Structures are given as structure tokens and as C-alpha cells.
Short mmCIF file of C-alpha atoms in Angstrom, two decimals:
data_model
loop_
_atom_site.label_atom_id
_atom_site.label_comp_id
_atom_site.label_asym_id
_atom_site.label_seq_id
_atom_site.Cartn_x
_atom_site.Cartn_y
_atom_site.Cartn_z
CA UNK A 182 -6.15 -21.51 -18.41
CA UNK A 183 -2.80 -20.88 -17.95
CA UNK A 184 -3.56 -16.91 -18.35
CA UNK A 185 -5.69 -17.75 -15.52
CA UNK A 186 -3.50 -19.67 -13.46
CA UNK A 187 -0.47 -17.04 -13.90
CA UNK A 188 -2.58 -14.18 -12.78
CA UNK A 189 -3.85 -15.99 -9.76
CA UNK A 190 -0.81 -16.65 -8.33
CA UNK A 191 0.84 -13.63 -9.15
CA UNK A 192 -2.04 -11.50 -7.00
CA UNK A 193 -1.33 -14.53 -4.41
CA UNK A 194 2.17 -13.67 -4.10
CA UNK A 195 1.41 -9.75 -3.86
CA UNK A 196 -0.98 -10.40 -1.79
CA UNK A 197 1.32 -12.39 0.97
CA UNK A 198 3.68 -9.72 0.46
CA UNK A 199 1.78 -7.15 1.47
CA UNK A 200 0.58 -8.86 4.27
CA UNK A 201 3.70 -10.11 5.56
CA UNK A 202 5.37 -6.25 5.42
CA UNK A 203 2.35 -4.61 7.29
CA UNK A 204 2.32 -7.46 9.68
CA UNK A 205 6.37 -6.38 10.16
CA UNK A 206 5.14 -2.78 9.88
CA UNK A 207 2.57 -3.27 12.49
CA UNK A 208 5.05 -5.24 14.77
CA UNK A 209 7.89 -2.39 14.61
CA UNK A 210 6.89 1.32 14.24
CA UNK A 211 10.35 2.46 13.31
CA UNK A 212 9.86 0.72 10.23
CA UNK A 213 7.37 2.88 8.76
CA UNK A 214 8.57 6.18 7.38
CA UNK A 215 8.25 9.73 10.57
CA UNK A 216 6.41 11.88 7.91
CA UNK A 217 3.62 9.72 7.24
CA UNK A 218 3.20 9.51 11.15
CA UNK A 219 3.47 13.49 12.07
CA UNK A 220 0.87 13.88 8.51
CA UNK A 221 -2.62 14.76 9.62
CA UNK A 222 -5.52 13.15 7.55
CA UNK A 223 -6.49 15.28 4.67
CA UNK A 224 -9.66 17.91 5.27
CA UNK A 225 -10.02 18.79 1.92
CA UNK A 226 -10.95 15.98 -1.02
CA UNK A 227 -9.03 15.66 -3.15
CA UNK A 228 -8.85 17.48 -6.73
CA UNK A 229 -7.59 16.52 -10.19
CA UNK A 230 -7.25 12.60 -9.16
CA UNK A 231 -5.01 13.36 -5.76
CA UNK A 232 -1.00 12.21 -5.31
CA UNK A 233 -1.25 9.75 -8.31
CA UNK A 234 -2.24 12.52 -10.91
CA UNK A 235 0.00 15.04 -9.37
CA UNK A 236 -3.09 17.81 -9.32
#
């Protein structure tokens, strides 16, 4: 229960956080970082698990 209770309001609290810094995000455009603006979408998928794996 209190397993429970401790993960649910953990993922709450993420969970308004990421909300409330893409709201501020959304709101102001000089708070996001220029490359990931001037980066095109990626053609090609991704191999060997993509920027988390490193391949």
C-alpha cells in the first residue's frame, strides 16, 4: 500500500513537472535549446536502439 501510494505520487509530481515546463516551453521559444529547432526530423530509423544506446 504504501509502495503503491509512493509510486503514485511520485509519477504525479513528474508528471506536473513536465507539464508545467512544456507549458513554459510552449509559452516562450527562447527557452528551448536553437539546435533542436534548426534539427530536421530524422529520414533514416534508427539503428542499434538510437541516442540512448549511442549506436
Amino acid at each position: 500500500m504504501t509502495l503503491a501510494l509512493g509510486l503514485h505520487l511520485g509519477l504525479s509530481f513528474v508528471f506536473l513537472g513536465v507539464l508545467l515546463w512544456g507549458g513554459r516551453a510552449l509559452v516562450d521559444d527562447d527557452a528551448r535549446p536553437p539546435e533542436r529547432q534548426e534539427r530536421p526530423p530524422e529520414k533514416h530509423p534508427r539503428r542499434g536502439g538510437g541516442l540512448i544506446m549511442g549506436g
